[in-house]
Tab-separated table of C-alpha atoms in Angstrom:
chain	number	residue	atom	x	y	z
A	81	MET	CA	96.942	93.238	83.230
A	82	THR	CA	95.584	91.264	86.270
A	83	HIS	CA	95.953	92.665	89.664
A	84	PRO	CA	94.217	91.350	93.136
A	85	PHE	CA	92.008	94.502	93.288
A	86	LEU	CA	90.645	94.155	89.748
A	87	ASP	CA	87.895	91.857	88.158
A	88	LEU	CA	86.406	90.914	91.705
A	89	ALA	CA	82.832	89.521	91.717
A	90	PRO	CA	80.283	91.765	92.909
A	91	LEU	CA	79.716	92.117	96.630
A	92	SER	CA	76.376	90.311	97.401
A	93	ALA	CA	73.810	91.980	99.725
A	94	ASP	CA	74.366	89.154	102.187
A	95	ARG	CA	77.870	90.120	102.459
A	96	PHE	CA	77.145	93.568	102.682
A	97	ALA	CA	74.592	92.756	105.513
A	98	SER	CA	77.400	90.645	107.510
A	99	ILE	CA	79.621	93.350	107.540
A	100	GLU	CA	77.173	95.946	109.013
A	101	ASP	CA	76.407	93.129	111.581
A	102	ARG	CA	80.222	93.143	112.415
A	103	VAL	CA	80.353	96.653	112.966
A	104	ALA	CA	77.268	96.667	115.148
A	105	ARG	CA	79.010	94.070	117.334
A	106	LEU	CA	82.055	96.175	117.507
A	107	LEU	CA	79.658	99.114	118.839
A	108	ALA	CA	77.796	96.702	121.133
A	109	THR	CA	74.433	98.143	119.872
A	110	GLU	CA	71.026	96.560	118.934
A	111	GLN	CA	70.279	99.672	117.046
A	112	ASP	CA	70.428	99.582	113.068
A	113	VAL	CA	73.699	100.158	111.794
A	114	LEU	CA	74.208	101.477	108.184
A	115	ILE	CA	77.380	101.283	106.233
A	116	THR	CA	77.395	104.413	104.022
A	117	GLN	CA	79.330	104.550	100.923
A	118	GLY	CA	81.687	107.461	101.416
A	119	GLU	CA	83.955	109.236	104.225
A	120	ALA	CA	82.460	110.099	107.470
A	121	LEU	CA	81.436	113.435	106.561
A	122	LEU	CA	78.515	111.865	104.515
A	123	PRO	CA	76.696	110.294	107.445
A	124	LEU	CA	77.603	113.093	109.775
A	125	GLU	CA	76.007	115.459	107.387
A	126	GLY	CA	73.087	112.963	106.559
A	127	ALA	CA	72.081	112.333	109.960
A	128	ILE	CA	72.022	116.124	111.011
A	129	ARG	CA	69.902	117.184	107.854
A	130	ALA	CA	67.632	114.012	108.374
A	131	ALA	CA	66.895	114.812	111.948
A	132	ALA	CA	67.080	118.490	112.171
A	133	GLY	CA	64.687	121.025	110.935
A	134	PRO	CA	63.101	124.327	111.620
A	135	GLY	CA	61.362	123.215	114.519
A	136	THR	CA	64.572	121.662	116.121
A	137	VAL	CA	66.050	123.533	119.067
A	138	ALA	CA	69.725	122.288	119.338
A	139	LEU	CA	72.392	122.470	121.761
A	140	ASN	CA	75.846	122.150	119.743
A	141	VAL	CA	78.988	121.322	121.875
A	142	THR	CA	81.775	122.756	120.481
A	143	THR	CA	85.501	121.511	121.516
A	144	GLY	CA	87.031	121.607	118.142
A	145	PRO	CA	86.677	122.390	114.475
A	146	TYR	CA	83.952	119.621	113.861
A	147	GLY	CA	81.581	121.115	116.552
A	148	GLN	CA	81.786	124.152	114.690
A	149	THR	CA	80.772	122.507	111.430
A	150	PHE	CA	77.911	120.713	113.073
A	151	GLY	CA	76.583	124.047	114.247
A	152	ASP	CA	76.698	125.445	110.804
A	153	TRP	CA	74.599	122.644	109.150
A	154	LEU	CA	72.204	122.894	112.198
A	155	ARG	CA	71.628	126.322	111.105
A	156	ASP	CA	71.366	125.806	107.271
A	157	CYS	CA	68.389	123.234	108.390
A	158	GLY	CA	66.546	126.119	110.015
A	159	ALA	CA	67.246	124.703	113.702
A	160	THR	CA	67.737	127.291	116.503
A	161	VAL	CA	71.083	126.489	117.702
A	162	HIS	CA	72.684	127.326	121.028
A	163	ASP	CA	76.295	126.718	121.339
A	164	LEU	CA	78.248	125.492	124.018
A	165	ALA	CA	81.744	126.280	123.282
A	166	VAL	CA	84.640	125.387	125.468
A	167	PRO	CA	88.378	126.260	125.122
A	168	PHE	CA	90.289	123.532	122.813
A	169	HIS	CA	92.755	122.577	125.477
A	170	THR	CA	89.902	121.121	127.772
A	171	ALA	CA	86.682	119.023	127.605
A	172	VAL	CA	83.171	119.851	127.898
A	173	THR	CA	81.320	118.673	131.508
A	174	ALA	CA	78.129	117.146	132.220
A	175	ALA	CA	77.578	120.007	134.548
A	176	GLN	CA	77.995	122.505	131.778
A	177	VAL	CA	75.367	120.507	129.488
A	178	ARG	CA	72.822	120.511	132.134
A	179	GLU	CA	73.482	124.492	132.805
A	180	ALA	CA	72.633	125.060	129.089
A	181	PHE	CA	69.438	122.653	129.758
A	182	ALA	CA	68.393	124.796	132.390
A	183	GLU	CA	68.819	128.049	130.770
A	184	HIS	CA	67.022	126.694	127.344
A	185	PRO	CA	64.776	123.974	128.771
A	186	GLU	CA	63.178	123.656	125.049
A	187	ILE	CA	66.538	121.969	123.729
A	188	ASP	CA	65.428	118.938	122.062
A	189	PHE	CA	68.610	117.881	120.003
A	190	VAL	CA	72.491	117.928	121.319
A	191	SER	CA	75.439	117.423	118.771
A	192	LEU	CA	78.805	116.271	120.179
A	193	VAL	CA	82.051	115.028	119.056
A	194	HIS	CA	83.606	112.319	121.266
A	195	ALA	CA	87.254	112.827	120.382
A	196	GLU	CA	88.571	115.781	118.372
A	197	ALA	CA	91.923	114.429	116.506
A	198	ALA	CA	92.341	117.903	115.673
A	199	THR	CA	92.634	119.286	118.765
A	200	GLY	CA	93.415	116.287	120.951
A	201	ASN	CA	90.606	116.275	123.538
A	202	THR	CA	88.127	113.829	124.408
A	203	ASN	CA	84.543	114.437	125.937
A	204	PRO	CA	82.930	112.329	128.735
A	205	VAL	CA	80.154	110.988	126.519
A	206	ALA	CA	78.870	108.632	129.370
A	207	GLU	CA	78.016	111.345	131.633
A	208	ILE	CA	76.807	113.652	129.217
A	209	GLY	CA	74.514	111.047	127.973
A	210	GLU	CA	72.939	110.830	131.347
A	211	ALA	CA	72.372	114.624	131.366
A	212	VAL	CA	70.847	114.190	127.654
A	213	ARG	CA	68.479	111.296	128.670
A	214	GLU	CA	67.348	113.241	131.587
A	215	GLN	CA	66.467	116.067	129.214
A	216	GLY	CA	64.727	113.810	126.665
A	217	ALA	CA	66.796	115.181	123.770
A	218	LEU	CA	68.008	113.244	120.545
A	219	PHE	CA	71.951	112.684	121.132
A	220	TYR	CA	73.948	113.077	118.148
A	221	LEU	CA	77.672	111.737	118.600
A	222	ASP	CA	81.091	111.915	116.294
A	223	ALA	CA	82.908	109.236	117.207
A	224	VAL	CA	85.048	108.992	113.943
A	225	ALA	CA	88.280	109.355	115.888
A	226	SER	CA	87.257	107.619	119.152
A	227	ILE	CA	86.400	104.143	117.866
A	228	GLY	CA	88.921	101.925	118.331
A	229	ALA	CA	91.103	103.992	120.483
A	230	GLU	CA	88.576	104.003	123.578
A	231	PRO	CA	85.188	102.731	124.395
A	232	VAL	CA	81.911	103.893	122.087
A	233	LEU	CA	78.758	102.208	123.312
A	234	PRO	CA	75.706	104.107	121.558
A	235	ASP	CA	73.199	101.820	123.626
A	236	ALA	CA	74.704	102.113	127.089
A	237	TRP	CA	74.998	105.850	126.615
A	238	GLY	CA	72.062	106.821	125.142
A	239	VAL	CA	73.301	107.797	121.731
A	240	ASP	CA	70.459	108.033	118.974
A	241	LEU	CA	72.920	108.806	115.974
A	242	CYS	CA	76.398	107.529	116.341
A	243	VAL	CA	78.747	108.259	113.267
A	244	ILE	CA	82.063	106.333	113.034
A	245	GLY	CA	84.850	105.895	110.311
A	246	ALA	CA	87.476	103.132	110.136
A	247	GLN	CA	90.577	105.488	108.846
A	248	LYS	CA	91.908	106.384	112.292
A	249	ALA	CA	92.236	104.065	115.307
A	250	MET	CA	90.686	101.239	113.411
A	251	GLY	CA	93.613	101.161	110.959
A	252	GLY	CA	91.104	100.702	108.041
A	253	PRO	CA	89.679	102.418	104.602
A	254	ALA	CA	88.546	106.104	104.581
A	255	GLY	CA	86.131	105.509	101.939
A	256	VAL	CA	83.215	104.049	103.780
A	257	SER	CA	81.725	104.767	107.182
A	258	ALA	CA	78.806	103.773	109.421
A	259	VAL	CA	76.044	105.233	111.596
A	260	SER	CA	73.960	103.686	114.166
A	261	VAL	CA	70.421	104.832	114.486
A	262	SER	CA	67.983	104.546	117.104
A	263	GLU	CA	64.242	104.070	116.844
A	264	ARG	CA	63.436	107.506	118.328
A	265	ALA	CA	66.134	108.907	115.551
A	266	TRP	CA	64.097	106.946	112.730
A	267	ALA	CA	60.891	108.433	114.066
A	268	ARG	CA	62.280	112.035	114.283
A	269	MET	CA	63.481	111.607	110.678
A	270	ALA	CA	60.133	110.341	109.308
A	271	ALA	CA	58.461	113.423	110.810
A	272	ASN	CA	60.835	115.815	109.204
A	273	PRO	CA	59.525	117.160	106.070
A	274	LYS	CA	62.721	118.800	105.256
A	275	ALA	CA	64.917	115.279	105.634
A	276	PRO	CA	66.667	114.343	102.363
A	277	ARG	CA	64.923	111.799	99.960
A	278	ARG	CA	65.895	110.288	96.948
A	279	SER	CA	69.569	111.671	97.676
A	280	TYR	CA	72.942	110.457	98.429
A	281	LEU	CA	72.610	112.050	101.856
A	282	SER	CA	69.172	110.271	102.818
A	283	LEU	CA	69.335	107.980	105.779
A	284	LEU	CA	65.672	107.127	105.148
A	285	ASP	CA	65.968	105.877	101.462
A	286	TRP	CA	68.431	103.150	103.085
A	287	LYS	CA	65.888	102.575	105.987
A	288	GLU	CA	63.098	101.909	103.536
A	289	ARG	CA	64.486	100.373	100.755
A	290	TRP	CA	67.398	98.277	102.565
A	291	ILE	CA	66.412	97.672	106.308
A	292	ASP	CA	62.611	97.460	106.017
A	293	GLY	CA	63.035	95.191	102.935
A	294	GLY	CA	65.076	92.853	104.846
A	295	ARG	CA	68.411	93.689	103.788
A	296	LYS	CA	68.086	91.554	100.459
A	297	ALA	CA	68.509	94.441	97.752
A	298	LEU	CA	71.346	96.929	97.835
A	299	LEU	CA	70.225	100.651	96.927
A	300	HIS	CA	73.438	100.991	94.416
A	301	ALA	CA	76.558	99.040	93.773
A	302	PRO	CA	78.796	99.507	96.894
A	303	ALA	CA	82.143	100.534	97.112
A	304	GLN	CA	83.564	97.112	96.987
A	305	LEU	CA	87.504	97.451	97.623
A	306	GLU	CA	86.448	99.735	100.827
A	307	MET	CA	83.790	97.377	102.009
A	308	LEU	CA	86.216	94.339	101.982
A	309	ALA	CA	88.828	96.425	103.429
A	310	LEU	CA	86.469	97.258	106.204
A	311	GLU	CA	85.692	93.577	106.536
A	312	ALA	CA	89.290	92.966	106.880
A	313	CYS	CA	89.636	95.556	109.351
A	314	VAL	CA	87.057	94.450	111.779
A	315	GLU	CA	88.450	90.827	111.677
A	316	ARG	CA	91.585	92.114	112.477
A	317	ILE	CA	90.481	93.956	115.639
A	318	GLU	CA	88.136	90.766	116.396
A	319	ALA	CA	91.129	88.555	116.416
A	320	VAL	CA	93.299	90.613	118.642
A	321	GLY	CA	90.588	92.020	120.657
A	322	LEU	CA	89.246	95.344	121.143
A	323	ASP	CA	90.470	95.913	124.350
A	324	THR	CA	94.045	95.266	123.074
A	325	VAL	CA	93.646	97.863	120.456
A	326	MET	CA	92.378	100.614	122.720
A	327	GLY	CA	95.270	99.767	125.177
A	328	ARG	CA	97.567	100.228	122.495
A	329	HIS	CA	96.146	103.864	121.933
A	330	ARG	CA	96.189	104.506	125.567
A	331	ALA	CA	99.756	103.547	126.022
A	332	ALA	CA	100.819	105.631	122.982
A	333	ALA	CA	99.014	108.841	124.477
A	334	ALA	CA	100.551	108.326	128.072
A	335	ALA	CA	103.965	107.705	126.371
A	336	THR	CA	103.946	110.827	124.091
A	337	ARG	CA	102.945	113.219	126.999
A	338	ALA	CA	105.633	111.633	129.269
A	339	GLY	CA	108.317	111.714	126.543
A	340	VAL	CA	107.591	115.409	125.539
A	341	ARG	CA	107.913	116.296	129.103
A	342	ALA	CA	111.231	114.581	129.697
A	343	LEU	CA	112.550	116.301	126.614
A	344	GLY	CA	112.944	119.501	128.454
A	345	VAL	CA	112.725	121.933	125.729
A	346	GLY	CA	109.384	123.462	126.609
A	347	LEU	CA	107.094	121.345	124.621
A	348	GLU	CA	103.869	120.698	126.807
A	349	PRO	CA	100.682	118.719	125.927
A	350	TYR	CA	97.992	120.985	124.396
A	351	VAL	CA	95.252	119.411	126.173
A	352	ARG	CA	96.336	120.141	130.107
A	353	GLU	CA	94.750	117.335	132.058
A	354	ALA	CA	95.493	113.767	130.919
A	355	SER	CA	92.079	112.568	131.510
A	356	GLU	CA	90.850	115.206	128.924
A	357	ALA	CA	93.397	113.838	126.326
A	358	ALA	CA	92.131	111.744	123.552
A	359	PRO	CA	94.006	108.209	123.076
A	360	VAL	CA	93.878	108.664	119.376
A	361	ALA	CA	96.308	111.538	118.882
A	362	THR	CA	98.190	113.844	121.257
A	363	THR	CA	98.416	117.616	120.453
A	364	LEU	CA	101.672	119.768	121.616
A	365	ARG	CA	101.871	123.335	122.265
A	366	VAL	CA	105.186	124.983	121.337
A	367	THR	CA	107.070	127.702	123.165
A	368	ALA	CA	107.078	131.110	122.258
A	369	GLY	CA	109.049	132.112	119.042
A	370	VAL	CA	108.816	128.729	117.608
A	371	ALA	CA	106.435	127.960	114.634
A	372	ALA	CA	104.674	124.586	115.234
A	373	PHE	CA	104.743	124.073	111.195
A	374	ASP	CA	108.513	124.854	110.945
A	375	LEU	CA	109.291	122.481	113.811
A	376	VAL	CA	107.216	119.841	112.040
A	377	ALA	CA	108.857	120.413	108.754
A	378	ARG	CA	112.226	119.881	110.233
A	379	ALA	CA	111.485	116.773	112.170
A	380	LEU	CA	109.927	115.213	108.950
A	381	ALA	CA	112.915	116.146	106.958
A	382	SER	CA	114.949	113.584	109.108
A	383	GLU	CA	112.220	110.957	109.139
A	384	PRO	CA	109.621	111.726	106.499
A	385	GLY	CA	107.267	108.782	107.662
A	386	LEU	CA	106.497	110.052	111.369
A	387	PRO	CA	102.778	110.640	112.235
A	388	LEU	CA	103.331	114.368	112.655
A	389	ALA	CA	101.792	117.266	111.584
A	390	ALA	CA	100.952	120.673	112.311
A	391	GLY	CA	97.883	122.114	113.681
A	392	GLY	CA	95.107	123.233	111.224
A	393	GLY	CA	94.235	126.794	110.349
A	394	ALA	CA	95.036	129.492	113.032
A	395	LEU	CA	96.701	126.512	115.369
A	396	ALA	CA	99.507	125.810	112.832
A	397	LYS	CA	101.626	128.116	114.434
A	398	GLU	CA	101.242	126.834	117.940
A	399	MET	CA	100.171	123.104	117.796
A	400	ILE	CA	101.509	119.880	116.789
A	401	ARG	CA	99.787	116.774	116.551
A	402	VAL	CA	101.173	113.342	117.216
A	403	ASN	CA	99.207	110.949	115.248
A	404	HIS	CA	99.512	107.768	116.995
A	405	TYR	CA	96.573	106.055	115.848
A	406	GLY	CA	96.214	102.672	114.002
A	407	PRO	CA	99.554	101.216	112.843
A	408	ASP	CA	101.045	104.200	114.471
A	409	ALA	CA	100.146	103.446	118.012
A	410	THR	CA	103.208	101.948	118.859
A	411	ARG	CA	105.901	102.638	121.266
A	412	GLU	CA	108.495	102.847	118.213
A	413	ALA	CA	106.430	105.414	116.731
A	414	VAL	CA	105.997	107.368	119.703
A	415	GLU	CA	109.751	107.132	120.581
A	416	ALA	CA	111.032	108.272	116.864
A	417	SER	CA	108.172	111.208	116.840
A	418	VAL	CA	109.276	112.450	120.296
A	419	THR	CA	113.081	112.152	119.724
A	420	ALA	CA	112.762	113.896	116.223
A	421	LEU	CA	111.148	116.957	117.425
A	422	GLY	CA	113.668	117.174	120.204
A	423	ALA	CA	116.413	116.923	117.867
A	424	ALA	CA	114.773	119.336	115.662
A	425	LEU	CA	114.446	122.080	118.339
A	426	ALA	CA	117.987	121.300	119.444
A	427	ALA	CA	119.439	121.756	116.049
A	428	GLU	CA	117.520	125.010	115.040
A	429	GLU	CA	116.718	126.753	118.481
A	430	GLY	CA	120.048	125.577	120.331
A	431	ALA	CA	117.725	123.769	122.986
A	432	ARG	CA	119.309	121.264	124.983
A	433	ALA	CA	117.105	118.257	124.347
A	434	ASP	CA	117.566	115.240	126.774
A	435	LEU	CA	116.709	112.570	124.157
A	436	GLU	CA	117.680	109.703	126.248
A	437	GLY	CA	115.852	110.693	128.983
A	438	ALA	CA	112.993	111.041	126.587
A	439	ARG	CA	113.357	107.440	125.320
A	440	ARG	CA	113.447	106.217	128.947
A	441	ALA	CA	110.234	108.206	129.737
A	442	VAL	CA	108.497	106.554	126.645
A	443	ALA	CA	109.486	102.905	127.482
A	444	GLU	CA	108.414	103.414	131.106
A	445	ALA	CA	105.097	105.059	130.396
A	446	TRP	CA	104.438	102.400	127.812
A	447	ARG	CA	104.945	99.555	130.503
A	448	GLN	CA	102.436	100.886	132.937
């Protein structure tokens, strides 16, 4: 049996390095960029375990479930952790970060999620980056959901460790990810006796055996199909332009918020301020007496391919996610999602949904 995915020639070190260079250009960074051979949780955990240890004093900003996970990892490393948690329907501010620094001037590490697809908020990284630079702390950023949907600029924002994945707004594979690493971050890792070594989590192994060796010999056989898919994904973004891709995601978010409100059935954006809402996905709050997971199930029963999901965990009853990212960052996907939710509410709850008004609102918001 033959198949285009089978019997491929091995991926060379030069090809691997060229894909890293393209990712670096996507991030507009001069930092080292490593493409890690696994889903983004690999570099997210690896970067924390490499840079944090018993002497670390961390400010862990929590605006969603991933921030909570980072706090757990930091504590597991032996770091002293100060959590800055804000309600999931909003974003953290640079002023709140500065207040935390004033209360704990020993903080030397800051962890932050740029956009939380799970809760639909996005944080003002540029302003927070200024505060972190003033503090002199190392800045770790999860930009997995934001890359491709909004600007991600590690150098301009002073981010020392910036992790991205291709599976959301970039519309690429989930099986590989990347992290940009500043010289300060490498120095912090080298000084950390608890940093993973001879481990799949080790970033230092890649630095010493790959980067410092001139990127001539790979540490192990790469995930070839995923690497080729990432290359194709970046090529597609380069062809249409990153600004165009981000523009589609901004339009999708605005159109979803406008269409839902025009339905007139009580659905409301979960993130109250549009300026704090992530372009990658829009979360919605259901009315009292309506279970979000039931409403999503009814909407998907009519159109199974819609990018709809209920919130995770405790949010499954009250939150709906419209995942308008990648190939679903289109007016058609937004309109179909909004009207399917309205029709499901009308059919089961007796609500009078203005489907035509929602369609008009989506189209008008998309044009703006």
